[in-house]
Every structure is written in C-alpha cells, then in structure tokens.
mmCIF file of C-alpha atoms and ligand atoms in Angstrom:
data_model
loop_
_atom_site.group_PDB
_atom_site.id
_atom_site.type_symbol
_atom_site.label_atom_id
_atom_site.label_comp_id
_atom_site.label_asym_id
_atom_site.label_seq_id
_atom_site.Cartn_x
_atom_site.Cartn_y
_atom_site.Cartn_z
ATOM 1 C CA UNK A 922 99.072 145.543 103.966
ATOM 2 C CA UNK A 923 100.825 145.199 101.027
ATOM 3 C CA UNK A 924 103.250 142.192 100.855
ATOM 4 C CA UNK A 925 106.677 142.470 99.026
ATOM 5 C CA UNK A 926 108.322 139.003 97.484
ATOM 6 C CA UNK A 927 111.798 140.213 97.885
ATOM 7 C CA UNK A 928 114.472 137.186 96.422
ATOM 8 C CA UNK A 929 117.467 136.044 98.170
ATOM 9 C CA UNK A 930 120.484 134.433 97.023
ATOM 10 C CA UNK A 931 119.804 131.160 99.001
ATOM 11 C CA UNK A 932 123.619 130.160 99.647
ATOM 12 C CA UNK A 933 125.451 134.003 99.648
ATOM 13 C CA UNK A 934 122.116 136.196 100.700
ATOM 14 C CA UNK A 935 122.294 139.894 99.852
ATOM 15 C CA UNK A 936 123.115 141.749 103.140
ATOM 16 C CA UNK A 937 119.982 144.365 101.671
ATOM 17 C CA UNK A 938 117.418 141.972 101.713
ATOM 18 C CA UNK A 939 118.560 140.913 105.149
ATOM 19 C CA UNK A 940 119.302 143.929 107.214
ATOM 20 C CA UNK A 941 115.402 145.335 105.557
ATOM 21 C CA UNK A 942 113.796 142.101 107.022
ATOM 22 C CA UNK A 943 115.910 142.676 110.146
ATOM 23 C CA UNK A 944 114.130 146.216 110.392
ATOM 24 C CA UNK A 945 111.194 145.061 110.373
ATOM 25 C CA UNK A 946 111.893 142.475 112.924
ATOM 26 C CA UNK A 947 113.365 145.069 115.354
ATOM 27 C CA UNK A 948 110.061 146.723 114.806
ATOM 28 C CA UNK A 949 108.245 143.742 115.985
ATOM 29 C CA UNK A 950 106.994 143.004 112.053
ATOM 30 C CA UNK A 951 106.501 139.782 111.110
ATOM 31 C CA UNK A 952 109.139 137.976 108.017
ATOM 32 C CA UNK A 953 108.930 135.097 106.222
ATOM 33 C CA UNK A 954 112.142 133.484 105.535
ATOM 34 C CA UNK A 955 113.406 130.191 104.636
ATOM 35 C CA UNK A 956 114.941 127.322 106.465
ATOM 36 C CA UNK A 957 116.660 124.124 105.520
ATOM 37 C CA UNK A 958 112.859 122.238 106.529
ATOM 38 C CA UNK A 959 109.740 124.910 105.278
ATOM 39 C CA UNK A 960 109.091 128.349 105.287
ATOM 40 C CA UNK A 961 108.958 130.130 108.807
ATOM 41 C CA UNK A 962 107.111 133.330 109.835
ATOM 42 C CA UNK A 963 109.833 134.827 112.232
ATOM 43 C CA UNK A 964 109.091 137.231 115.027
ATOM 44 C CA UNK A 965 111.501 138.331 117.330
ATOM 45 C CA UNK A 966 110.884 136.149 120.106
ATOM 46 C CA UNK A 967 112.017 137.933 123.212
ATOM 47 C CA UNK A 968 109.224 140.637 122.009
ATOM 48 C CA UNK A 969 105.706 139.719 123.553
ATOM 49 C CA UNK A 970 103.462 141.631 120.760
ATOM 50 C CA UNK A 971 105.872 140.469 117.782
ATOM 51 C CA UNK A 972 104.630 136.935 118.937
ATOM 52 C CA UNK A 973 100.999 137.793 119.555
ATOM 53 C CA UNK A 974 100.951 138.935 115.787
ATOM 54 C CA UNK A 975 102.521 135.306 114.781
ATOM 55 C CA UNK A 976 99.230 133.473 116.373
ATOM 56 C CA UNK A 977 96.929 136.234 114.729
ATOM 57 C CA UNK A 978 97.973 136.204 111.230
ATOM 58 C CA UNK A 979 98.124 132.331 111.094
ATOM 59 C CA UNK A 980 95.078 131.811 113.115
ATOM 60 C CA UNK A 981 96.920 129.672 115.665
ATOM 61 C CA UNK A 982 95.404 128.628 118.573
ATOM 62 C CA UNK A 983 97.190 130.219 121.644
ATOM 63 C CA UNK A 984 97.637 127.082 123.416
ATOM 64 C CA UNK A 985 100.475 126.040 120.859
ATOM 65 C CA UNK A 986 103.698 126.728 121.395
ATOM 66 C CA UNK A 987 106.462 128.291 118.717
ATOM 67 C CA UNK A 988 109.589 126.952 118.285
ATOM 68 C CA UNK A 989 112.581 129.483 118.626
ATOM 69 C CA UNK A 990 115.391 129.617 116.261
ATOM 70 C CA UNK A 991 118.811 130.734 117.305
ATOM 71 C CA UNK A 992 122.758 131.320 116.105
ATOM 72 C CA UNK A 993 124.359 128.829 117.568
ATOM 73 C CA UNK A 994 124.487 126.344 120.747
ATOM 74 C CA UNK A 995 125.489 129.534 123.308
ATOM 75 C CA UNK A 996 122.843 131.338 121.931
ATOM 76 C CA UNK A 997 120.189 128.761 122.993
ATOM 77 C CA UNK A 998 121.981 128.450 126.442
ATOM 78 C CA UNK A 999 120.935 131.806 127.265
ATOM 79 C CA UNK A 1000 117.126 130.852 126.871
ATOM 80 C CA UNK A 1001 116.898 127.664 129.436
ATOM 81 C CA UNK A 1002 117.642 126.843 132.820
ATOM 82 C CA UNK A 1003 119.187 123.755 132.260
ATOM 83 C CA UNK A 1004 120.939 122.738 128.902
ATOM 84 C CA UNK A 1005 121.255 118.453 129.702
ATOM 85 C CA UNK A 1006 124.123 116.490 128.415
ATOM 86 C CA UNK A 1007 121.621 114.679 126.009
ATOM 87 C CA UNK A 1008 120.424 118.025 124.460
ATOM 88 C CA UNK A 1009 124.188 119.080 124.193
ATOM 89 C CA UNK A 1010 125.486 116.106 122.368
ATOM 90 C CA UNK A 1011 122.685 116.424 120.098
ATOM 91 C CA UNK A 1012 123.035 120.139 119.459
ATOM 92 C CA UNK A 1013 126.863 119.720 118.999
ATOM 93 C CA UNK A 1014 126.234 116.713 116.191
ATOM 94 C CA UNK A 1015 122.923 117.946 114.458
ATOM 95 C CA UNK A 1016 123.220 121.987 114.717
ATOM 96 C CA UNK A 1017 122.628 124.085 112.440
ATOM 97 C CA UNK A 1018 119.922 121.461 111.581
ATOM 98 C CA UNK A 1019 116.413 119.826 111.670
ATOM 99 C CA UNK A 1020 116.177 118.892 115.024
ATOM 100 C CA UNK A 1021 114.084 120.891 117.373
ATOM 101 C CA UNK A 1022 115.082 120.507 121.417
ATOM 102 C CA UNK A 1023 112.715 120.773 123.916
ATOM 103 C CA UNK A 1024 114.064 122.360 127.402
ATOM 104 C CA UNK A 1025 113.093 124.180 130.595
ATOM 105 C CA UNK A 1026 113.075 128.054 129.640
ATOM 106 C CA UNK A 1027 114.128 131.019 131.946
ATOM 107 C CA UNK A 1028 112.222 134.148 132.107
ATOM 108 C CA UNK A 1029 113.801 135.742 129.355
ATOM 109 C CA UNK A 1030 111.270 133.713 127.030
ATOM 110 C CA UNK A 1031 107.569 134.934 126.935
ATOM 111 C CA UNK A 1032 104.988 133.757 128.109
ATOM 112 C CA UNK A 1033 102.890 133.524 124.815
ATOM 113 C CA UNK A 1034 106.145 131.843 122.929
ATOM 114 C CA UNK A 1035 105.490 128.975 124.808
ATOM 115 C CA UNK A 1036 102.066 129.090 125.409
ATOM 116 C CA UNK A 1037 102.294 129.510 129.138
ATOM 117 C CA UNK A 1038 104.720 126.527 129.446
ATOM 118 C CA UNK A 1039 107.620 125.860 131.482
ATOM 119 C CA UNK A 1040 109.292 124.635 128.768
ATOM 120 C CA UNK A 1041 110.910 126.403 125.280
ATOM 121 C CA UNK A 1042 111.445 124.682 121.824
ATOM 122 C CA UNK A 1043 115.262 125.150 120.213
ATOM 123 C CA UNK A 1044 116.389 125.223 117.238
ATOM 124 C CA UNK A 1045 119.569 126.044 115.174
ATOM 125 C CA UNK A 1046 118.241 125.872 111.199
ATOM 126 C CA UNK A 1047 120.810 125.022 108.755
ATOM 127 C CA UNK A 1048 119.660 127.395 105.971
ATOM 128 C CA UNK A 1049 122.174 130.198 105.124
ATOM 129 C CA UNK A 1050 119.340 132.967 104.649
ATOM 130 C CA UNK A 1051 117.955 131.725 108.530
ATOM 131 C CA UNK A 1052 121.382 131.640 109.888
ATOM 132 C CA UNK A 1053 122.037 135.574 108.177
ATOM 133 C CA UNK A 1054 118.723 137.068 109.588
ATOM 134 C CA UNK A 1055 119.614 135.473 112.944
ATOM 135 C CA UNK A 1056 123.226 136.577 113.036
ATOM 136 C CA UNK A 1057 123.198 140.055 111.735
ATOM 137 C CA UNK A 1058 119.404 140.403 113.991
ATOM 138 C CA UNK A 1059 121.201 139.211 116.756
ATOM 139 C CA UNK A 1060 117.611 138.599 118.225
ATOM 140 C CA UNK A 1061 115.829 134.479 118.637
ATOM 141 C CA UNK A 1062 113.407 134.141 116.295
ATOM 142 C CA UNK A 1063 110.357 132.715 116.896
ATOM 143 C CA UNK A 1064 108.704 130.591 113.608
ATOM 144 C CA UNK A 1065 106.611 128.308 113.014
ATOM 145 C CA UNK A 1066 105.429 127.343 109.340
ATOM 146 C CA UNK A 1067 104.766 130.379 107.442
ATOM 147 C CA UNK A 1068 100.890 129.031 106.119
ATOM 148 C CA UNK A 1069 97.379 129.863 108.186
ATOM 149 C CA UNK A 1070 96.885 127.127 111.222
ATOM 150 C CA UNK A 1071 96.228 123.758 110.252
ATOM 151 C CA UNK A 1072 97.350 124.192 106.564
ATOM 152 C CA UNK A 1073 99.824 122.432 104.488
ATOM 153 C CA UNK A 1074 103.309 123.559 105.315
ATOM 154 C CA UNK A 1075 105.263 126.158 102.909
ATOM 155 C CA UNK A 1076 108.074 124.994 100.726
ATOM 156 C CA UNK A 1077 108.623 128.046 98.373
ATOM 157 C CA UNK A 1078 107.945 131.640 98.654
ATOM 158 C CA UNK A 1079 105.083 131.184 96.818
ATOM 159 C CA UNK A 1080 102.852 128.961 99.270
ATOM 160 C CA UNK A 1081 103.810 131.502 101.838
ATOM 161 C CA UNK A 1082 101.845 134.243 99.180
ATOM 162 C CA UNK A 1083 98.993 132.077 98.745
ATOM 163 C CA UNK A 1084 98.307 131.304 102.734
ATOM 164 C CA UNK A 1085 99.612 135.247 103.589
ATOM 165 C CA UNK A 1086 99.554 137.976 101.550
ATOM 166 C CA UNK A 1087 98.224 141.269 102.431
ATOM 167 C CA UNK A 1088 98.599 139.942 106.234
ATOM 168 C CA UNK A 1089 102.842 140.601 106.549
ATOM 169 C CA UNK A 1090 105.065 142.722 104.881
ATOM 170 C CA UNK A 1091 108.188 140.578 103.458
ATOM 171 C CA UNK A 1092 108.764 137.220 102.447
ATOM 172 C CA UNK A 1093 112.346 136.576 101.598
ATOM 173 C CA UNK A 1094 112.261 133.986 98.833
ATOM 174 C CA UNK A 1095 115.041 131.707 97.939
ATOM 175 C CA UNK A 1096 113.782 129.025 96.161
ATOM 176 C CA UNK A 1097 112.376 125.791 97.209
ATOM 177 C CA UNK A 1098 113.289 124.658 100.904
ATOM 178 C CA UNK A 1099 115.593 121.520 100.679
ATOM 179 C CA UNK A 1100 114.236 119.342 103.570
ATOM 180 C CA UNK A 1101 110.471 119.401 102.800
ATOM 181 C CA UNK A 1102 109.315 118.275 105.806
ATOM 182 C CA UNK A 1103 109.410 120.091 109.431
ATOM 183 C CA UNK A 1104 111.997 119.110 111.766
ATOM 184 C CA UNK A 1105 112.109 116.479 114.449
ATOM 185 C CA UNK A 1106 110.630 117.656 117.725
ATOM 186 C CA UNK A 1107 112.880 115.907 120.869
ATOM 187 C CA UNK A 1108 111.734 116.560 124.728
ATOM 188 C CA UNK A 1109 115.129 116.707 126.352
ATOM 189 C CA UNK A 1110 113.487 117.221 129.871
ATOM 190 C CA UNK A 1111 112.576 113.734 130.371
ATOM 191 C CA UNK A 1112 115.093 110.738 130.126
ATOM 192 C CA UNK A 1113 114.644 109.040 128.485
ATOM 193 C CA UNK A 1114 114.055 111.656 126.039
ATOM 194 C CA UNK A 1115 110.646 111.786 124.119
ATOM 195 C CA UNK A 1116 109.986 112.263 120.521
ATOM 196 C CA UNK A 1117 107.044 114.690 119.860
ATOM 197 C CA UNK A 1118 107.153 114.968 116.654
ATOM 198 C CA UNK A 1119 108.961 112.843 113.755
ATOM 199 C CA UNK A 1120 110.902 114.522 110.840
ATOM 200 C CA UNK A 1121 114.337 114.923 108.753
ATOM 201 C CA UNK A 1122 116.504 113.192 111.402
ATOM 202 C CA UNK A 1123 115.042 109.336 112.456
ATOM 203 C CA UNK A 1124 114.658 108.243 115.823
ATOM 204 C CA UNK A 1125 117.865 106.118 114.708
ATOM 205 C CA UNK A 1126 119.698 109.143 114.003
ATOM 206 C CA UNK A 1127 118.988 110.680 117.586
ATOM 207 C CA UNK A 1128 119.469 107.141 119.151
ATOM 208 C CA UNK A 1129 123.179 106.862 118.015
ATOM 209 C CA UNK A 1130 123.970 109.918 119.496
ATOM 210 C CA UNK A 1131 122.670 109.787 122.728
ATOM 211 C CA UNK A 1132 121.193 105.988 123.054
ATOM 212 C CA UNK A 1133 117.947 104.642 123.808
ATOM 213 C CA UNK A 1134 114.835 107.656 123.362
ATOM 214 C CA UNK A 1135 111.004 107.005 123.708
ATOM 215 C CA UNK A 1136 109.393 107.156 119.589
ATOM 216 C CA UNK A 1137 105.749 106.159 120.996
ATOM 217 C CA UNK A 1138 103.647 108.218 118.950
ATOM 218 C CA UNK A 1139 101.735 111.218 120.702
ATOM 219 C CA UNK A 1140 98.527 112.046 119.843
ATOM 220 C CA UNK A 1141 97.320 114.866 122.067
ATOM 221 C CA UNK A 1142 93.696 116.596 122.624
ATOM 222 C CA UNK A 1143 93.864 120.226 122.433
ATOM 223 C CA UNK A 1144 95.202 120.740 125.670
ATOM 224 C CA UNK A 1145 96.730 123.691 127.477
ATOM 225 C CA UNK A 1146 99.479 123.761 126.437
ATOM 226 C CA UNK A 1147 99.343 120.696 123.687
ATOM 227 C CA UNK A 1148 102.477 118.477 124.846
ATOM 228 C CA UNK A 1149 103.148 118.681 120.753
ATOM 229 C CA UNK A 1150 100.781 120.703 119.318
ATOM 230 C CA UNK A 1151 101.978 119.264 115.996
ATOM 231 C CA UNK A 1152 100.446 115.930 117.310
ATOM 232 C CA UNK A 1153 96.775 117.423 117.004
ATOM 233 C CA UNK A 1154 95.110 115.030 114.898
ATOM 234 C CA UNK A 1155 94.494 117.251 111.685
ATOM 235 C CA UNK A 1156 97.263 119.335 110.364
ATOM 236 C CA UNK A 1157 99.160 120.011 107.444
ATOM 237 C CA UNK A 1158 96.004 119.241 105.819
ATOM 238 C CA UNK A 1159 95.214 120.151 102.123
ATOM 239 C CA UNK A 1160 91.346 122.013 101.544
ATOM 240 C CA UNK A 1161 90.783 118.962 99.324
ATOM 241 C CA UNK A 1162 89.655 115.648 101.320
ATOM 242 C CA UNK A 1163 92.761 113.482 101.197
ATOM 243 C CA UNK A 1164 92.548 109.629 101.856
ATOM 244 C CA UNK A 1165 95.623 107.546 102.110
ATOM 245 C CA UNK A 1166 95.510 104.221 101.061
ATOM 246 C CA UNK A 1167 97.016 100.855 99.953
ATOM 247 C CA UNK A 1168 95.031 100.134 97.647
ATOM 248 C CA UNK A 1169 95.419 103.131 95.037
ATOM 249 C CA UNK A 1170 94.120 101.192 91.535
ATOM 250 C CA UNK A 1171 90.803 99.962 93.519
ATOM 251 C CA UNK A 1172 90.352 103.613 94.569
ATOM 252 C CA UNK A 1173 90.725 105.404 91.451
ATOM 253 C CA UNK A 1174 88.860 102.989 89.383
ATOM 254 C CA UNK A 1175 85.959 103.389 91.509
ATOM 255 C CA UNK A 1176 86.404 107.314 91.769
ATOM 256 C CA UNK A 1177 87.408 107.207 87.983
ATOM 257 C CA UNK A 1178 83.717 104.941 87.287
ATOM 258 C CA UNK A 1179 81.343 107.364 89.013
ATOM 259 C CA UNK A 1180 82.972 110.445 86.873
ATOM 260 C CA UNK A 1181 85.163 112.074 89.521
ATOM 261 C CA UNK A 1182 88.349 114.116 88.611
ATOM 262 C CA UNK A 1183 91.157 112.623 91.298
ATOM 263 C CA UNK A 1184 94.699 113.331 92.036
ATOM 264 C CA UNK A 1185 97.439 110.122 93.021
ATOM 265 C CA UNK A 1186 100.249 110.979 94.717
ATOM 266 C CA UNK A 1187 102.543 107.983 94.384
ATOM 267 C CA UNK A 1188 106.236 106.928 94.297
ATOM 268 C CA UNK A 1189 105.417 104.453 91.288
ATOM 269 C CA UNK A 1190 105.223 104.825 87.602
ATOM 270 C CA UNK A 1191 101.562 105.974 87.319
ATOM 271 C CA UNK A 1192 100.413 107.222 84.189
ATOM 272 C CA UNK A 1193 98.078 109.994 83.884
ATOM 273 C CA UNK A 1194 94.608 109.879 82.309
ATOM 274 C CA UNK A 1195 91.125 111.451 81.856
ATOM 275 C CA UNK A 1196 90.000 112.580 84.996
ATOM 276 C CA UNK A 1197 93.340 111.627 86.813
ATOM 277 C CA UNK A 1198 96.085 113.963 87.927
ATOM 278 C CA UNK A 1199 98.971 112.369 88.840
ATOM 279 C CA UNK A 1200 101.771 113.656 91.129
ATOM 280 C CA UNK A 1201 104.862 111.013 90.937
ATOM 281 C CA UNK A 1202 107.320 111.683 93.882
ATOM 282 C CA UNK A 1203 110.659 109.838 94.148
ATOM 283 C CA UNK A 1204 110.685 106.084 95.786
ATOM 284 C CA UNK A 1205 113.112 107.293 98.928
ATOM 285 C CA UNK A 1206 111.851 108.801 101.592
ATOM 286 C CA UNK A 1207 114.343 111.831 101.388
ATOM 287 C CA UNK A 1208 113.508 112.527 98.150
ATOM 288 C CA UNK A 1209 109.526 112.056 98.637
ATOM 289 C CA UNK A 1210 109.512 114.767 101.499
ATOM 290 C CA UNK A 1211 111.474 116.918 99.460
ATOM 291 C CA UNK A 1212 109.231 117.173 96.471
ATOM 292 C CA UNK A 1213 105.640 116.436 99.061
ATOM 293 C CA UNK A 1214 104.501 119.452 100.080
ATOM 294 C CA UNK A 1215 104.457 120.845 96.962
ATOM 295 C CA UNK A 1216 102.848 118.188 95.410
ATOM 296 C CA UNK A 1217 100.032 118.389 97.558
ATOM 297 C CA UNK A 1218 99.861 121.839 97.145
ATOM 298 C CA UNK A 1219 99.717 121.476 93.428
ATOM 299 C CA UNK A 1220 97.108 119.094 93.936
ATOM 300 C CA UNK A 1221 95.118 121.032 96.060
ATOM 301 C CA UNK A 1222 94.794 123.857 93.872
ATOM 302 C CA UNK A 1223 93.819 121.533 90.822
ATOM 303 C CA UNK A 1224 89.848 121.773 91.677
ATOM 304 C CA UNK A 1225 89.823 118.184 91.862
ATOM 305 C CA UNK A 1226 86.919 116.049 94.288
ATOM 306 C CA UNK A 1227 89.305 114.562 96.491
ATOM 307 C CA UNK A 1228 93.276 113.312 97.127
ATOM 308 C CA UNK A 1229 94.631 109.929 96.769
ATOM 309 C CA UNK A 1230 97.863 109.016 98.427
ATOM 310 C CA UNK A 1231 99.553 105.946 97.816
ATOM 311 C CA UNK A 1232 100.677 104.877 101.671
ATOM 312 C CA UNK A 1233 104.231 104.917 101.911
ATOM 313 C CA UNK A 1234 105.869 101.839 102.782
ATOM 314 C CA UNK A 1235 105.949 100.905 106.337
ATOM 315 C CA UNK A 1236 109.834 101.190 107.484
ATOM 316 C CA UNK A 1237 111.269 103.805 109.960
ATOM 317 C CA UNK A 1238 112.732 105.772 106.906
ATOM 318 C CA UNK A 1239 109.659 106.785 106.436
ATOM 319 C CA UNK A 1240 108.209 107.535 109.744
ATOM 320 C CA UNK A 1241 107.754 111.419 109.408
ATOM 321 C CA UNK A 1242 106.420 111.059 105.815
ATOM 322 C CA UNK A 1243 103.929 108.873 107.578
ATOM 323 C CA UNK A 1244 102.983 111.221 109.943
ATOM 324 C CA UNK A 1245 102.604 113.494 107.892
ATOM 325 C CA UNK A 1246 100.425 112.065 105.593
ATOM 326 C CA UNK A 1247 98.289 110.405 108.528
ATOM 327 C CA UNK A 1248 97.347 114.002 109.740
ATOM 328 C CA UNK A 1249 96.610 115.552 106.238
ATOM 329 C CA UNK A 1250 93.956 112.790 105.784
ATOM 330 C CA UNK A 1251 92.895 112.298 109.501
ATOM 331 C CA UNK A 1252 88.915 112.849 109.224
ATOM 332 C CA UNK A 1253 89.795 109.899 106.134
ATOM 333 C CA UNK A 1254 86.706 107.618 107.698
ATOM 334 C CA UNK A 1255 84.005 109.352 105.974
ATOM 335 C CA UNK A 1256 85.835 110.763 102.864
ATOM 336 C CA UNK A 1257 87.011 106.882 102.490
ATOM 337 C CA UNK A 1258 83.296 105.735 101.291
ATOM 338 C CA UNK A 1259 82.448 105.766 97.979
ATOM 339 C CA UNK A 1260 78.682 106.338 97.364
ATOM 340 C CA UNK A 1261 77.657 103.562 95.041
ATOM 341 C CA UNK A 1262 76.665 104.841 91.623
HETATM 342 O O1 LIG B 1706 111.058 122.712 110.678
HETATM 343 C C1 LIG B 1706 110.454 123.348 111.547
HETATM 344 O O2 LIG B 1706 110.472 123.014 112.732
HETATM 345 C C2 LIG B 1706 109.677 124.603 111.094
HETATM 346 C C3 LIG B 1706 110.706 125.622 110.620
HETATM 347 C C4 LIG B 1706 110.067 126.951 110.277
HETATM 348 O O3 LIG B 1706 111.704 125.777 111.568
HETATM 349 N N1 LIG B 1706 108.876 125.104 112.171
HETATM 350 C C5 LIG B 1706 107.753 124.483 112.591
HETATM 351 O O4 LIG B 1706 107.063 125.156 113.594
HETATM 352 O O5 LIG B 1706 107.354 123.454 112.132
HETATM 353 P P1 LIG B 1706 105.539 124.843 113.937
HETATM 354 O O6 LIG B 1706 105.102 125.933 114.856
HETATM 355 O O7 LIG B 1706 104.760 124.691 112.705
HETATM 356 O O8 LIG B 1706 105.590 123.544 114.776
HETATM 357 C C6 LIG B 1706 105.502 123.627 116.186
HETATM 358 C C7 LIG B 1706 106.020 122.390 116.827
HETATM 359 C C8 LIG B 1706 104.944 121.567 117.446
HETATM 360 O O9 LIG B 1706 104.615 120.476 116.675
HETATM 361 C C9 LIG B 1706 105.550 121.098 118.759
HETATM 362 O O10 LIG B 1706 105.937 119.748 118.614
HETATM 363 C C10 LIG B 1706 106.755 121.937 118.971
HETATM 364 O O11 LIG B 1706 106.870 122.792 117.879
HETATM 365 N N2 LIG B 1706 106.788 122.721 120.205
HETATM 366 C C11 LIG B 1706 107.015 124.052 120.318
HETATM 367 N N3 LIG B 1706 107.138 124.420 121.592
HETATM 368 C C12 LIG B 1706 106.998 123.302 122.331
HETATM 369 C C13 LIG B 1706 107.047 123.032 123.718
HETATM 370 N N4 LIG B 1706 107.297 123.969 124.631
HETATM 371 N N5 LIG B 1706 106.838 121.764 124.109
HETATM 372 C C14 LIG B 1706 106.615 120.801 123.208
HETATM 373 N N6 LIG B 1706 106.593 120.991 121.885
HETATM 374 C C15 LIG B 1706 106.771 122.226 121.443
HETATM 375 MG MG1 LIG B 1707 103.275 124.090 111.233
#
C-alpha cells in the first residue's frame, strides 16, 4: 500500500485534505491524524472491521482497549449508559482536551473497541485538524498512538512514516503535536474515581474539579481486558536499551571508558563529546514532554549501544514524564550492569 504524507494547516485545516481522509474513513480505511497529545491512527469506531485493521497494522494485542474520540460532550453521551456527574464536570472544564474518561458503554460501541469490556474510553482532543475530521466525519473515532504496539509514541508525521508506511493510506501531517505526551486516562465508574494512566492534566488538576480521586499507580499483567493496558510494564519503549538513572556522569564515564557510543537525555547543560550524543530537553515538565518523544526518537535512530536518561525530579509535575520514562526502560535491571572492562 502506498502511503501519502498529505500536510495540513494545523490551526485552519484545508477542507480537501479532510473530507479525502474522511473518505477513507467512511470506507473503513485507516488515517493518521494529529491531536493536541501524539499522533492517532483513527478508525471509525462504530465500524467492527475498521477497528480490527487498527490492532493489525500496529500489532496490538486484542485484549487492549482503544480510546474513542468524539465532537463534543453530547456526542460522547450517545456512547455510554451512564454519563456521572464526576465525568460531566470534568468533560465540561477539560474538553476538547487531554483527558481520557472511562465509562460504561451501550451497545452501539463494538465489541473489539473495547476489547470485550463493559466499559468505553472518551475523549474530546483539542487539536483543530482532530476536531475537523470528527466534525465534518460525523463518525467517533477510534485512535490510539499511530506507531506499531509497544513503540515510542508519534509526535510528527514523520514517526508515524517510520513505524507505518506501506501499512495505511494517509497521514495528515501538521507539524509537531503540542502536548507530547498521551493524555490522562480517568475511570469515572468507580468513586472515587481511578487514575489509569498519568499525562498532560495532574491528578491536581482533576482533583480541583471534582475532589479527592485514587493516583495509586496500576501496574497490570496482560489481562483480559488490561484494566489500563497502557500500565503494561514495557511501552513506549525505544529499540535501543534505555536505563534511567540518577546518577548520569557515573554512567557515562563508565560507558564512555569501555568505548561505547551513548546518548543523555537531560534537562541540564550537558555538553556533547566523543562518543556522547546529547539530547538537552527543557527543565519544566511541560516543556520536557513536549520536546521527549522526539528526542528519544532521535536517539534511537542514532545507532548508539544504549540510552541514558537523566531521572526527572521527583514532584507530581512530573508524574506522567515519570511514567513514561519508567516503562521505556522497564527490563532496565540487566541493561543497568556494566561489564567490567
Ligand atoms: O493522547 C492520547 O490518549 C492518544 C491520542 C491519539 O488521543 N491516544 C492513546 O491511545 O494514547 P492508546 O491506545 O495508545 O492508549 C490506550 C489507553 C490505555 O493506556 C488505557 O489506559 C486506555 O487507553 N483505555 C482504553 N480503553 C479503556 C477501557 N475500556 N478501560 C480502561 N482503560 C482504557
Ligand atoms: Mg500508545
């Protein structure tokens, strides 16, 4: 299949380049499109073999479930049972935006959107090019990051080539995404609510909205269905072994000493030197998940022996870029030992 890079005016997007990707759509053909967060590969989700194709092209296990983007706060009413006052303060103060809601579904939603589960995952993105495919498509779109399963997420048109091409016909590129990171994952079905998965908006950001939520980390097995697939242990993971540490100069120096080529990712002045690549993100966490996928991915195609992250620091700001981080490296144990000599 041959893959057309079509661009897109990322704040007034060409009605062409939408109403072609909402063709394809209506033909149950897979787009990739940006949000506010990452790249998505959109299906329309109401279509049962448009979201088969989303699991086979990225190589997702079925067990996890997509998350389904809609227009607007009446559009997601018509996909659950029950919309609770939680989930509707939240949608009416963060929508369009990165917060994800999970709720009971009706029978509208398939099956294999939700991997068999009672329950579907919301969203309203807040990027203009999302919002035009979903208005003018009129259809929920489901999307999850536009890169094969377990990769590093997509933040420009071009990461969606690399993981994709030749396996779905359009990506609409505007640019860089803004957010960087995926968004925040909220159960809504339990009170108090639960979040599965950190991102843009904080636990703090929720919690002022609607009080009091349950932040305990989830780390799931690969269950049937996962409770947040996310939450498997590796994910978002660059090819190249990553390790995260505090203790960056100790780490390179000993890489550096036995002759390995390294990357750093840090948010401090780090100079670059034989052997060392250095990726220097900004020192706030908003600004660090903007610029982090990329970084990794630049990184990752460098052909270097392995990935050294500086670990962020330790407040809730950076929660998500934690997370994130923690599941790139996650088999770390092994790739943490240095073989003497
Ligand atoms: O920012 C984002 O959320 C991006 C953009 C494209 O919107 N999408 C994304 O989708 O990250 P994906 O498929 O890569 O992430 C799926 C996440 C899982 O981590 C899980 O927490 C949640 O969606 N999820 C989906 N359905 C669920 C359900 N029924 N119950 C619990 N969690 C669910
Ligand atoms: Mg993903």
């Amino acid at each position: 299949m041959n893959t057309r890079v079509v661009p897109v005016d990322p704040l007034l997007p060409n009605l062409d380049a939408i109403e072609e990707a909402t063709r394809l759509l209506r033909g149950g053909g897979l787009v990739a499109f940006p949000t506010e967060t990452v790249y998505g590969l959109g299906a329309n989700a109401l279509d049962d073999r448009a979201v088969a194709a989303i699991f086979a092209v990225k190589g997702r296990p079925p067990t996890n479930p997509l998350i389904v983007h809609v227009s607007d706060i009446a559009a997601a009413a018509e996909l659950v049972a029950e919309f609770p006052e939680p989930a509707r303060r939240l949608a009416a103060r963060y929508w369009p935006g990165p917060l994800t809601l999970v709720m009971v579904k009706t029978g509208r939603v398939p099956d294999g959107v939700t991997a068999g589960g009672p329950t579907v995952a919301l969203r309203v993105p807040a990027h203009p090019v999302a919002l035009a495919l979903l208005r003018v498509g009129r259809m929920p779109l489901a999307a999850p990051s536009a890169n094969p399963s377990t990769a590093l997420s997509p933040t420009t048109a071009e990461h969606v080539r690399r993981g994709l091409a030749g396996k779905i016909p359009l990506i609409l590129d505007a640019g860089p995404t803004p957010g960087g990171l995926e968004s925040t994952v909220l159960d809504v079905t339990v009170a108090p609510p639960r979040l599965l998965r950190p991102g843009l908006l904080s636990p703090a950001d929720l919690a002022a909205v609607i009080g009091p939520i349950d932040a305990t980390p989830v780390v799931t097995e690969a269950t049937r269905p996962a409770r947040a697939p996310g939450s498997h242990a590796r994910h978002y993971a660059p090819t190249t072994p990553l390790e995260l540490t505090a203790d960056v100069v100790g780490l390179v120096n000993r890489c550096l000493d036995r002759g390995s080529r390294v990357g750093l990712l840090t948010w401090r002045p780090a100079a670059a030197r034989h052997n060392l690549v250095v990726e220097q993100l900004p020192a706030d966490p908003v600004g660090y998940a903007a610029g982090m996928y990329a970084a990794l991915h630049r990184l990752d195609a460098a052909g270097l022996e392995r990935i050294i992250v500086e670990a962020p620091p330790p407040d809730d700001a950076w929660l998500a870029v934690r997370d994130r981080l923690m599941r790139a490296s996650a088999p770390s144990a092994s790739v943490g030992e240095v073989p003497a000599g």
